[in-house]
XYZ file of C-alpha atoms in Angstrom:
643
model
C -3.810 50.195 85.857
C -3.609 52.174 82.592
C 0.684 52.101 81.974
C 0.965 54.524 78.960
C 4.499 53.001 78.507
C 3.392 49.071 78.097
C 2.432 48.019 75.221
C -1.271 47.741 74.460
C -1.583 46.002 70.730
C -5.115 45.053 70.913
C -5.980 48.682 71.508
C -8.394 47.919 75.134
C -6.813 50.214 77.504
C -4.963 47.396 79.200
C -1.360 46.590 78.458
C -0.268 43.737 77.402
C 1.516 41.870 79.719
C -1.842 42.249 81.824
C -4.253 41.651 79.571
C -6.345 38.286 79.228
C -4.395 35.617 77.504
C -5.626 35.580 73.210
C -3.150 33.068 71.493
C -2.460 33.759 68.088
C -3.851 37.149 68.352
C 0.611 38.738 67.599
C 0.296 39.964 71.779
C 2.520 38.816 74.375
C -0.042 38.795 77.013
C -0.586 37.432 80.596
C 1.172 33.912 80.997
C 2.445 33.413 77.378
C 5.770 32.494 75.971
C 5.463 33.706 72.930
C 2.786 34.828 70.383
C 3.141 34.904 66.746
C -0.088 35.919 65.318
C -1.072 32.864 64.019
C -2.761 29.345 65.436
C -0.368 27.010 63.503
C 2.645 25.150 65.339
C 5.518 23.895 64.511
C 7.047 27.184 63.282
C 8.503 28.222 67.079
C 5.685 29.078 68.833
C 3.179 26.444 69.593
C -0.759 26.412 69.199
C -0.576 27.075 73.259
C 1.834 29.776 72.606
C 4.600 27.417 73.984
C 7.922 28.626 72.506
C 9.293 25.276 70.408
C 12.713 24.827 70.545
C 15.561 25.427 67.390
C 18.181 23.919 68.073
C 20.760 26.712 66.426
C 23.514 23.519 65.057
C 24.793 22.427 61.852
C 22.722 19.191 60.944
C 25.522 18.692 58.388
C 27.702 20.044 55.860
C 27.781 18.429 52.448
C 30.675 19.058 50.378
C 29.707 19.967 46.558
C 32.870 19.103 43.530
C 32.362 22.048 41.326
C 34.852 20.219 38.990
C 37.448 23.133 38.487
C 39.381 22.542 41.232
C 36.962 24.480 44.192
C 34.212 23.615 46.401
C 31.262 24.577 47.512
C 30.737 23.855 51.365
C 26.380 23.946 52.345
C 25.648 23.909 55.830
C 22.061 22.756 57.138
C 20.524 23.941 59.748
C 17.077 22.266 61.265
C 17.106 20.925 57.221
C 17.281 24.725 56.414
C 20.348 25.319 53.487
C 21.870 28.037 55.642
C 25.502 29.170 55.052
C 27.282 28.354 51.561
C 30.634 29.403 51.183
C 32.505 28.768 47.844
C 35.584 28.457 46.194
C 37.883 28.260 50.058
C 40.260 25.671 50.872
C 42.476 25.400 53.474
C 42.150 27.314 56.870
C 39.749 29.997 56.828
C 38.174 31.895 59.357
C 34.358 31.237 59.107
C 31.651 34.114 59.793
C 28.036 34.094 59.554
C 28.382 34.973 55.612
C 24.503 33.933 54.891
C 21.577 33.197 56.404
C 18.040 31.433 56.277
C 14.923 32.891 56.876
C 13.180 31.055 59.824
C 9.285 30.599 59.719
C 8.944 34.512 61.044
C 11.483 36.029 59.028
C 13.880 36.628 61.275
C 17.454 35.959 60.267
C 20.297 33.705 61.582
C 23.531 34.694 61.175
C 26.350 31.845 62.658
C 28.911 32.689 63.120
C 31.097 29.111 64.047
C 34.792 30.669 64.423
C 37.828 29.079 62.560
C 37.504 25.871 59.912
C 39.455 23.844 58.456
C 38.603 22.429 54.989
C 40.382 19.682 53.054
C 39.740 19.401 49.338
C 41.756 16.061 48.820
C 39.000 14.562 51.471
C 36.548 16.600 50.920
C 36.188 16.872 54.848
C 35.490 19.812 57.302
C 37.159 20.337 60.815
C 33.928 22.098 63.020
C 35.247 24.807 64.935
C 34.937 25.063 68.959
C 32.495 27.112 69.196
C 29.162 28.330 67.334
C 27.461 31.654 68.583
C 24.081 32.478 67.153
C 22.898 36.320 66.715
C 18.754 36.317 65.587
C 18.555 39.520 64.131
C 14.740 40.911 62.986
C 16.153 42.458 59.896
C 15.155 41.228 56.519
C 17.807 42.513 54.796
C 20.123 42.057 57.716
C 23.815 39.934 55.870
C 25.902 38.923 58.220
C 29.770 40.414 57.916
C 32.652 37.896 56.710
C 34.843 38.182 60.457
C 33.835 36.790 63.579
C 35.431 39.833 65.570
C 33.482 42.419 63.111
C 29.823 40.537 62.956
C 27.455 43.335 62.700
C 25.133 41.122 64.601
C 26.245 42.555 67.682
C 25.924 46.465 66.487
C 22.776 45.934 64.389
C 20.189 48.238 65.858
C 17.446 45.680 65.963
C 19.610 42.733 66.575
C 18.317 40.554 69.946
C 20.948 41.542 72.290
C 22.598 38.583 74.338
C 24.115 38.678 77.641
C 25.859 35.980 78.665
C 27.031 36.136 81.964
C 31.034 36.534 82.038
C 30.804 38.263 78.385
C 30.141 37.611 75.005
C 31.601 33.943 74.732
C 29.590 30.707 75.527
C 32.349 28.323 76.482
C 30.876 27.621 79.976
C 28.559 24.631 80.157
C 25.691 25.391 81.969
C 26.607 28.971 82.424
C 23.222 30.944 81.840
C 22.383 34.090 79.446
C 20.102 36.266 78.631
C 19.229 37.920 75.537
C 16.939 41.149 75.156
C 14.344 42.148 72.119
C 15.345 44.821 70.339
C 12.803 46.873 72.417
C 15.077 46.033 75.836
C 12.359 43.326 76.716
C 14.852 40.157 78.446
C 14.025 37.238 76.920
C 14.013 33.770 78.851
C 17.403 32.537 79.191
C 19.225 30.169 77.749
C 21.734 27.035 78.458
C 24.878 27.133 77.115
C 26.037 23.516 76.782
C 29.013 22.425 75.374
C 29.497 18.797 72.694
C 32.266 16.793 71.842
C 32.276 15.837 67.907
C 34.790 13.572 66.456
C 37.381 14.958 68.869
C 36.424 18.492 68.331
C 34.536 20.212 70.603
C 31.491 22.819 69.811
C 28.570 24.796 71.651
C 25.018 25.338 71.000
C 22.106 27.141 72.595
C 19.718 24.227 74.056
C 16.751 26.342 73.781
C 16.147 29.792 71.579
C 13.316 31.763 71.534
C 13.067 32.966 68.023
C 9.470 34.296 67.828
C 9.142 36.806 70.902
C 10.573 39.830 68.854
C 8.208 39.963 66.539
C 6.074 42.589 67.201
C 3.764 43.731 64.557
C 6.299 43.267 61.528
C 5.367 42.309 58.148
C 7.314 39.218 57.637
C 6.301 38.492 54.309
C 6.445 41.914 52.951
C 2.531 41.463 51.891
C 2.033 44.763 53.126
C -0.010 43.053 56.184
C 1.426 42.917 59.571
C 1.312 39.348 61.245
C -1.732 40.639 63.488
C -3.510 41.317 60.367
C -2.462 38.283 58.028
C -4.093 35.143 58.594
C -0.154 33.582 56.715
C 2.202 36.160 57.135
C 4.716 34.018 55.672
C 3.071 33.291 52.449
C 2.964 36.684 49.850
C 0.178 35.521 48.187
C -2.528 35.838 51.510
C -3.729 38.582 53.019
C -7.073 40.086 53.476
C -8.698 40.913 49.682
C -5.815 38.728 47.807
C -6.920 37.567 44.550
C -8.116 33.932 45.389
C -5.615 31.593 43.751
C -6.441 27.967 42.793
C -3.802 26.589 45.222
C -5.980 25.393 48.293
C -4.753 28.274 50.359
C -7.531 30.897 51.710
C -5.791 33.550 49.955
C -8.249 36.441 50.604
C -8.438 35.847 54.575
C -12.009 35.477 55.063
C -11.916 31.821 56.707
C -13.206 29.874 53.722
C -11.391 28.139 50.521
C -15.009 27.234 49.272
C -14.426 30.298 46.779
C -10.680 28.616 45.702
C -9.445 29.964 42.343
C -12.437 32.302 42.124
C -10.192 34.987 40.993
C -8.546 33.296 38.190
C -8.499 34.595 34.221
C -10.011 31.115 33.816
C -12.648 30.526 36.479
C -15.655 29.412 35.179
C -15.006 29.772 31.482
C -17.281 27.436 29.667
C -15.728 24.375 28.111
C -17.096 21.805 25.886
C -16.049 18.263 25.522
C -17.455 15.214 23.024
C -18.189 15.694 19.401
C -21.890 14.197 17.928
C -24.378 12.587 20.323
C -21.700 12.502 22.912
C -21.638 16.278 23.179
C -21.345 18.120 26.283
C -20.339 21.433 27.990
C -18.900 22.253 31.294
C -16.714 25.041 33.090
C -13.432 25.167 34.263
C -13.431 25.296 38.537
C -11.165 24.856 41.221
C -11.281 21.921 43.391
C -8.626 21.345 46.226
C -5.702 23.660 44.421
C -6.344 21.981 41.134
C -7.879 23.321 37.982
C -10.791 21.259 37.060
C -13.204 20.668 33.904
C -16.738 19.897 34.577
C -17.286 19.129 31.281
C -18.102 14.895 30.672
C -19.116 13.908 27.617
C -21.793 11.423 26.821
C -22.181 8.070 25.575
C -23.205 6.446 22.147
C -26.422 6.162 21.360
C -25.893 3.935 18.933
C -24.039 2.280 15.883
C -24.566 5.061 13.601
C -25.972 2.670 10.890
C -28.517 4.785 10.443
C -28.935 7.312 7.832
C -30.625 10.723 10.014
C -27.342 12.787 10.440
C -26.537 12.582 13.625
C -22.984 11.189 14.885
C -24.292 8.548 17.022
C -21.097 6.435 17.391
C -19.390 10.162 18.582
C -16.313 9.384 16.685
C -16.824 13.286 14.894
C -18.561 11.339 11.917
C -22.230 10.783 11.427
C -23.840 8.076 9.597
C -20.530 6.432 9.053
C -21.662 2.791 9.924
C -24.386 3.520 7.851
C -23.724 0.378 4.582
C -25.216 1.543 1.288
C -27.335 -1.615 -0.495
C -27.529 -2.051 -4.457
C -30.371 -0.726 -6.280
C -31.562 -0.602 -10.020
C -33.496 1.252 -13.199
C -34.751 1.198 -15.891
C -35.124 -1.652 -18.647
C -34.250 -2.959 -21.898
C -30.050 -0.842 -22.768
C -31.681 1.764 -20.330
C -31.198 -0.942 -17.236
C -28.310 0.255 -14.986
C -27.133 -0.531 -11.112
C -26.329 1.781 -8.288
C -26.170 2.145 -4.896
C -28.716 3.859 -1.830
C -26.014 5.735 -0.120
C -26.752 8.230 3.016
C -25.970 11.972 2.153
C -25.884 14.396 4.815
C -28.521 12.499 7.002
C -30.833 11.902 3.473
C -30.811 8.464 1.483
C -29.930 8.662 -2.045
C -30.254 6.156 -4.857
C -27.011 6.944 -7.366
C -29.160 4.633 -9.785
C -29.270 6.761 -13.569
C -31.256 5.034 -15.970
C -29.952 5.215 -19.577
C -30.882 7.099 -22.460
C -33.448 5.166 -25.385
C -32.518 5.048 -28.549
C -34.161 3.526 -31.646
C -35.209 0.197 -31.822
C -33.284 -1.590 -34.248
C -33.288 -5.621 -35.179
C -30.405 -7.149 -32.271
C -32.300 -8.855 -29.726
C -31.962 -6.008 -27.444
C -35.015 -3.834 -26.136
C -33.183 -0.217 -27.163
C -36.266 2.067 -27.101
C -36.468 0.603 -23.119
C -40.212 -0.316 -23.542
C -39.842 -4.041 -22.212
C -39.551 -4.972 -25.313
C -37.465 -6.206 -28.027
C -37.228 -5.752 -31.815
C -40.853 -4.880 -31.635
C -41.787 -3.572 -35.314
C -38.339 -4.254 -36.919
C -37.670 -8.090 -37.311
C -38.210 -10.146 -40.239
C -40.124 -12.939 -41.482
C -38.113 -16.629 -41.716
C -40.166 -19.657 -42.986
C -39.785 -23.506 -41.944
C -37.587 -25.218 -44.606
C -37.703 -28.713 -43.503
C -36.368 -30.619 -46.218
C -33.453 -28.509 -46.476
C -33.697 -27.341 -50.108
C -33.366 -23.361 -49.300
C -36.986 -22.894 -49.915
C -39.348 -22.104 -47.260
C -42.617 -22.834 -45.695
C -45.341 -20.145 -46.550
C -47.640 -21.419 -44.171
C -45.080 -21.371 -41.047
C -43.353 -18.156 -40.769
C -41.371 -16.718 -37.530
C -40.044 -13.070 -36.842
C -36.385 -12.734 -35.774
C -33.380 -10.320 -36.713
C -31.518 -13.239 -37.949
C -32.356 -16.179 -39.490
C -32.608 -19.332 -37.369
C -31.724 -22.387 -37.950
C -33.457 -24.665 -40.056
C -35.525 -21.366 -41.634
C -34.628 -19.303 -44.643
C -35.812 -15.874 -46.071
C -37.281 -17.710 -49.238
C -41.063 -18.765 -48.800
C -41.656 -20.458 -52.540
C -41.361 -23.966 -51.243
C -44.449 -26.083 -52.864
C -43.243 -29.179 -51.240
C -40.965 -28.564 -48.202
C -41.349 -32.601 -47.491
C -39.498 -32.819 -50.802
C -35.958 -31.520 -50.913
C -36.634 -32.396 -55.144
C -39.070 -29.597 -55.013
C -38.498 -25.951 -55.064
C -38.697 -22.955 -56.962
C -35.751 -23.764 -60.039
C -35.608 -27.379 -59.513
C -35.287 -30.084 -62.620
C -38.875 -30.656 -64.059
C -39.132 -34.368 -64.637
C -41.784 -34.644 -67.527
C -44.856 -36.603 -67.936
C -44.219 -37.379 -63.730
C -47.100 -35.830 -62.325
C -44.864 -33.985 -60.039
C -44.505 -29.931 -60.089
C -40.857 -29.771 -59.134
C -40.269 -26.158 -59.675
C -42.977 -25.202 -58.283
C -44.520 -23.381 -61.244
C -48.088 -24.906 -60.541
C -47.559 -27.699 -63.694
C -45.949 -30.552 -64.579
C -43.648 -30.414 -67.608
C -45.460 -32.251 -70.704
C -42.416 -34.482 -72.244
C -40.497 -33.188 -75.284
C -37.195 -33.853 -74.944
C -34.836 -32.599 -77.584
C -31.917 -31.577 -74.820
C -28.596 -33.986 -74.288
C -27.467 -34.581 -70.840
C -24.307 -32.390 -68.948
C -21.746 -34.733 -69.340
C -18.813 -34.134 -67.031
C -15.385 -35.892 -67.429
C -12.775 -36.519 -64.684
C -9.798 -34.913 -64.528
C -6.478 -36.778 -66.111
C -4.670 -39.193 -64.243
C -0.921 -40.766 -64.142
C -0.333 -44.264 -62.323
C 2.944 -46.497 -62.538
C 3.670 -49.368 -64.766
C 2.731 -52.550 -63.879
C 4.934 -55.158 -65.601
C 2.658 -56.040 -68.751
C 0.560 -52.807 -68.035
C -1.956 -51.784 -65.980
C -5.485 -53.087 -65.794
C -8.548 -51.481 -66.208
C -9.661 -53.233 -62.812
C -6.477 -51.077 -61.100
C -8.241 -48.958 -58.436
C -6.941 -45.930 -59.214
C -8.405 -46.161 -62.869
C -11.888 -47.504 -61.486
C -12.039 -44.316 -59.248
C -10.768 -42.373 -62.490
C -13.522 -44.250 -64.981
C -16.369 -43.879 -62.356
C -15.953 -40.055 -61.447
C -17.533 -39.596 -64.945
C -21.221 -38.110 -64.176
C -24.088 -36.975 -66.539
C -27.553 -34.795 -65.808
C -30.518 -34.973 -68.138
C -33.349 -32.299 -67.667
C -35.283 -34.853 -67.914
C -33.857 -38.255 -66.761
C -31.912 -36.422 -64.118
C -28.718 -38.371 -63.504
C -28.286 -40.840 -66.020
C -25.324 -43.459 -66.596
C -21.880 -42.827 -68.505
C -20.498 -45.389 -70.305
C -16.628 -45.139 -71.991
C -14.268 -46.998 -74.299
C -11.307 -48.148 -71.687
C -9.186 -50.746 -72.663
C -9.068 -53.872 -70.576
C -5.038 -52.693 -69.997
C -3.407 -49.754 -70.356
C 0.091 -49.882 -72.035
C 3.024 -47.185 -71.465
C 2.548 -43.709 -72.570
C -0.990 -42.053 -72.878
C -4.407 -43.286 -73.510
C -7.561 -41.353 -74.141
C -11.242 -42.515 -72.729
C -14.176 -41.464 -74.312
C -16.812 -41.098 -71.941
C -20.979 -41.142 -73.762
C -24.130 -40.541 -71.632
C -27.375 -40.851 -73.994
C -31.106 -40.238 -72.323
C -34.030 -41.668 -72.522
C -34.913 -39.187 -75.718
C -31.806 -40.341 -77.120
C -30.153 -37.310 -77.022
C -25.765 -38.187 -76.661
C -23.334 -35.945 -75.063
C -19.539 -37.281 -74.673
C -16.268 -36.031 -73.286
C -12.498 -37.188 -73.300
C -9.715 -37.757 -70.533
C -6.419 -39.457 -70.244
C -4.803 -41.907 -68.315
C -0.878 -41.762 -68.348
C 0.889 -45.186 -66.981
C 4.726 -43.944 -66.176
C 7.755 -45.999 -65.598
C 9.092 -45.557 -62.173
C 11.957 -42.942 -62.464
C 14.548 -44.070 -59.791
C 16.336 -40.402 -60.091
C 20.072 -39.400 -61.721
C 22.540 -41.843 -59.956
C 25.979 -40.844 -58.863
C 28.311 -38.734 -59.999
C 25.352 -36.499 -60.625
C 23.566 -35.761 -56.812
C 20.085 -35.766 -57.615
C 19.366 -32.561 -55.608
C 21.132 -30.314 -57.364
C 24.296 -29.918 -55.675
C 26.840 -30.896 -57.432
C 29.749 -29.156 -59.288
C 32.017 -30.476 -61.934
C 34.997 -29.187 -64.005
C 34.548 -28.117 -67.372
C 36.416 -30.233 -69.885
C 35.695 -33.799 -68.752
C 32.594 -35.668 -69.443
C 30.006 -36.310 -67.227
C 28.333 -39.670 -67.187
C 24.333 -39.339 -66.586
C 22.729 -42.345 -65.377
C 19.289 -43.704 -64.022
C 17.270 -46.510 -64.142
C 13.159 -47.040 -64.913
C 11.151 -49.987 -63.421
C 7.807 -51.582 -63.545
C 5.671 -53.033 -60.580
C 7.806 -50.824 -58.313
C 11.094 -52.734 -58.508
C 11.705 -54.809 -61.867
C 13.931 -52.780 -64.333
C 13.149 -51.883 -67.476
C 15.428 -51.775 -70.391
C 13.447 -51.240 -73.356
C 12.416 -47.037 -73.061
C 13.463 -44.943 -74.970
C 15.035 -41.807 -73.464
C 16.263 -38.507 -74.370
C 18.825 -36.018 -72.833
C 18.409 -31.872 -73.560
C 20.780 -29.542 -71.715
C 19.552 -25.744 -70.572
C 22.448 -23.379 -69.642
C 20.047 -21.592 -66.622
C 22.872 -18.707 -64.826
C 26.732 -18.053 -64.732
C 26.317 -18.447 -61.590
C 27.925 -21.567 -59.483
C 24.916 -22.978 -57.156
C 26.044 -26.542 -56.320
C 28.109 -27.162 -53.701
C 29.541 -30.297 -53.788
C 33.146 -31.062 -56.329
C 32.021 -34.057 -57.792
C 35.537 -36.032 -59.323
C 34.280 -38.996 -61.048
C 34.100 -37.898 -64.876
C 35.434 -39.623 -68.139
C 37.363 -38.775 -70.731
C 35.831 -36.294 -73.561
C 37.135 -38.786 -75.800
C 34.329 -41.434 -74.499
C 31.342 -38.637 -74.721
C 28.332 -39.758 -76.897
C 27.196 -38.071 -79.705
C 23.375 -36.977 -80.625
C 21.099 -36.861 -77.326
C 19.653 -40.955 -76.872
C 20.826 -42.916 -73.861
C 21.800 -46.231 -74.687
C 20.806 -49.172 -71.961
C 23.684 -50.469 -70.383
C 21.454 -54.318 -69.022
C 25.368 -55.273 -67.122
C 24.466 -52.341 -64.745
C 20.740 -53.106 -65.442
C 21.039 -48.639 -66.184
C 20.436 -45.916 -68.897
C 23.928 -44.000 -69.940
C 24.769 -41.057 -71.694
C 28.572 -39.322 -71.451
C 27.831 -35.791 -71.649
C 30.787 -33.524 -73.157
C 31.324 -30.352 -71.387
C 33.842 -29.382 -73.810
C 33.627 -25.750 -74.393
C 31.144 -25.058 -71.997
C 31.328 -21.584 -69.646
C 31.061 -21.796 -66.090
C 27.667 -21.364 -64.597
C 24.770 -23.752 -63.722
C 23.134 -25.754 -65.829
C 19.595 -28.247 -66.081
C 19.753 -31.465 -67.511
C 16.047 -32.593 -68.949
C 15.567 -36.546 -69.334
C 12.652 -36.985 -71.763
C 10.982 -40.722 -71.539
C 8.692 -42.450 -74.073
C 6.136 -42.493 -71.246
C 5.911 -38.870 -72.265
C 7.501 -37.708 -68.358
C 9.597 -35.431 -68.235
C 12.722 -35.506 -65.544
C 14.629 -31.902 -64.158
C 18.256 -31.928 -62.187
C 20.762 -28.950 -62.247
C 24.433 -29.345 -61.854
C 27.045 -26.633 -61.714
C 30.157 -26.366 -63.749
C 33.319 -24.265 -63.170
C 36.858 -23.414 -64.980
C 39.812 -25.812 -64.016
């Protein structure tokens, strides 16, 4: 029967309450609980449009140290955060300050009566009683006094009506509760629990979802017979589709997930070289995903064809350049083949010719060397710096056993050569002039003497036999231009006696033609040096005034004295200048100083003495000179200086 004052949602002419049972459809029709627009349970209204129950209690209350002295006191609901209440310590009375939204955005406001809070424990004493008010006002906050709740005068509030009034302190006790359109509601046991001493209430059963009607719980603008999530914002028919798994758009499907997104399908590329690749950016289950893959390696990139086949953004970078050369002769150089952008190239740069010159080197870079500019060395094999006309070689240099001279007439003959000594009447050409020389000699010899020569007295002199006057007698040589080398003969005494002697020295040739020279041979006492006071180095310094004795002694064969020389003293002033450095003391009286300049031969001391005055001599250095019959001469400064 059409009732114009029941409620007919599904717009079919028949109200609801009598209409065929649709769950999910937002209608409370024929045999359901509750309906809340949607197939999904566990949000108070089952898939079977059961109602499921909330249990409307504190699960807990957690007690937060804001760590300034106050509190912050949370209490949970089903796991819902729903009441907070700050900074309150002490005995308060405790109204149904805040609220959680339930899954159809309804509201609870609690409102729990009296507590007692304890900072030093951080504990709560629950109150005796909770009463719940569900009130289908979004923007519905709950008044801070339990007598002044607006719950109870809020115009779409779900009225309760406990039997015996407003209080559930009755176990058992039954109430109702009405929509806010005056529909009753099932009712409700009022139970009563013992906590910890303290006794509360709570509603065993609540029907949360029957009072929904067609309201927009979300606020998406789509009533929950219209939105397939009408607690999600983000769906409702047309609604951009979102990569988040959801069906965002309400048309049944998530196959087109994300399609709405700035980024959907955007192309994307991924890889560098070889390993290149492109993709797009899609959405699969909620998650933003690239398509792109990139490839694999083709290979080692060794190669040299500009490709990056090792994909590591390089190409050709394995690629290992091998040695290579040009040219020849100075123009030879090295380089390498190297790969440049995918082409070989050889960094080989032959040098520049240049003339050829005579060094061994090929420097016009023809392949060959010195061609045109060496010079002609002949064979001279009897090393007489004349060469071999008939064997000639080319070369920059000359090699060994060559020269630059080709005149050689005879190069088995080192005799023979351009210049050489004619022997006459011999039959041989020996300067190579093409003739013997005819003999007519008229020409004396080169006669060359040796140098002089001093040796030491032997004890009855020395004699001619003494090696060092063979060596001295037999360095005399003489050349003829015709005889060649020819014999020197010389007038040497069988012994040589102190002092000097001259040797004549006579070659004659074969024409008779004489040449002669002269040298000396000096035989020497041996000169034992100045003896003490005098230090025979020099060093010594005496006082003026005194007279110095000079003293030293000859000998023959080394060691035997000899007192018969005669011997001569000569003194040179040389600076003013003091250079010895030793005071010599022993002196003798100027009274005892010789006259004239002989030494006389003292044979006690087996010595030659002289007492030189220095009477009226200046200070300064001075050289004494000891002149021997042997014709040596002997050198030693002293120094003298004023008393």
């Amino acid at each position: 029967v059409n009732n114009p004052a029941q409620a007919d949602l599904d717009g079919d002419g028949v109200g609801d309450s009598c209409d065929a049972q649709t769950c999910g459809n937002g209608a409370l029709e024929l045999g359901e609980l509750c309906d809340d627009g949607n197939a999904i349970g566990g949000d108070g209204c089952s898939v079977a449009c059961e109602v499921e129950a909330f249990s409307g209690v504190f699960d807990s209350v957690q007690v937060i140290d804001n760590g300034d002295g106050t509190y912050t006191y949370d209490f949970i609901i089903d796991g819902i955060s729903a009441i907070e209440i700050e900074n309150n310590v002490g005995l308060i009375n405790l109204l149904g300050v805040s609220a959680a939204y339930l899954d159809d955005g309804f509201k609870v406001a609690l409102s729990v009566g009296n507590l007692t809070l304890t900072a030093s424990t951080k504990s709560i004493t629950l109150p005796s009683k909770q009463m719940l008010c569900v009130v289908d006002d979004p923007s519905f906050v709950a008044a801070d006094q339990l007598g002044d709740l607006s719950c109870w005068t809020n115009p779409n509030r779900v009225t309760w009506s406990p039997a015996g009034g407003n209080t559930c302190d009755v176990p058992g006790v039954p109430i109702q509760a009405k929509d806010k359109d005056g529909n009753w509601l099932p009712q409700y046991a009022c139970e009563q629990f013992i906590d910890g001493g303290n006794p509360y209430s709570k509603m065993s059963s609540f029907d949360h979802t029957t009072a929904m009607g067609v309201d927009d719980m979300d606020g998406d603008g789509y009533s929950a017979g219209e939105d397939c999530d009408d607690t999600d914002s983000s769906v409702y028919p047309g609604a951009p589709e979102l990569c988040n798994g959801l069906d965002n758009d309400c048309d049944g499907s998530v196959a087109d997930d994300g399609a709405d997104e700035a980024w959907y399908n955007q192309s994307t590329s991924c890889g560098v070289g070889e390993c290149a690749s492109t993709g797009a950016l899609t959405c699969q289950g909620g998650v933003q995903v690239d398509t792109c893959s990139a490839g694999s390696p083709t290979g080692s990139d060794a190669d040299c064809d500009g490709l990056d086949q090792n994909c590591n953004g390089v190409a050709d970078d394995a690629y290992v350049p091998t040695a290579t050369s040009c040219g020849v002769g100075e123009c030879a150089s090295t380089g390498q083949l190297i790969c440049v952008a995918g082409s070989l190239q050889d960094t080989c740069s032959a040098g520049t010719p240049e003339e050829e010159i005579c060094d061994d080197m090929d420097n016009d870079c023809d392949g060959q060397s010195d061609e045109g500019v060496q010079q002609s060395f002949y064979r001279d094999a009897d090393g007489d710096g004349y060469g071999n006309a008939a064997m000639p070689v080319q070369a920059c240099s000359t090699p060994e056993g060559y020269v630059e001279n080709d005149g050689d007439c005879n190069d088995g003959n080192a005799g023979v050569h351009p210049g050489a000594a004619e022997v006459c009447g011999n039959g041989v050409d020996e300067d190579c002039n093409g003739s013997d020389l005819v003999c007519n000699d008229v020409t004396p010899p080169v006669i060359t003497c040796p140098a002089p020569i001093q040796v030491s007295l032997l004890c009855g002199g020395v004699p001619a036999s003494n090696p060092a006057i063979q060596s001295f007698l037999n360095s005399a040589t003489a050349v003829d231009d015709i005889d060649g080398t020819i014999p020197v003969a010389n007038n040497s005494p069988g012994v040589f006696l102190t002092g000097l002697t001259i040797v004549t020295f006579t070659a004659t040739d074969s024409s008779s033609n004489t040449s002669t020279c002269q040298s000396s041979v000096r035989v020497a006492y041996a000169y034992g040096g100045l003896l003490p006071p005098i230090n025979a180095s020099g060093s010594s310094i005496f006082k003026i005034g005194r007279a110095i004795p000079v003293k030293f002694r000859l000998y023959c064969s080394g060691t035997t004295p000899v007192g018969t020389a005669a011997a001569a003293l000569s003194v040179f002033k040389i600076t003013d200048t003091v250079t010895g450095t030793v005071l010599e003391v022993e002196t003798v009286p100027v009274g005892e100083a010789n006259t004239g300049n002989l030494f006389r031969y003292d044979p006690v001391e087996q010595q030659y003495i002289y007492n030189w005055s220095t009477q009226g001599l200046t200070q300064g250095t001075y050289k004494l000179r000891i002149t021997l019959d042997d014709g040596t001469i002997h050198d030693t400064n002293l120094s003298l200086e004023e008393k």
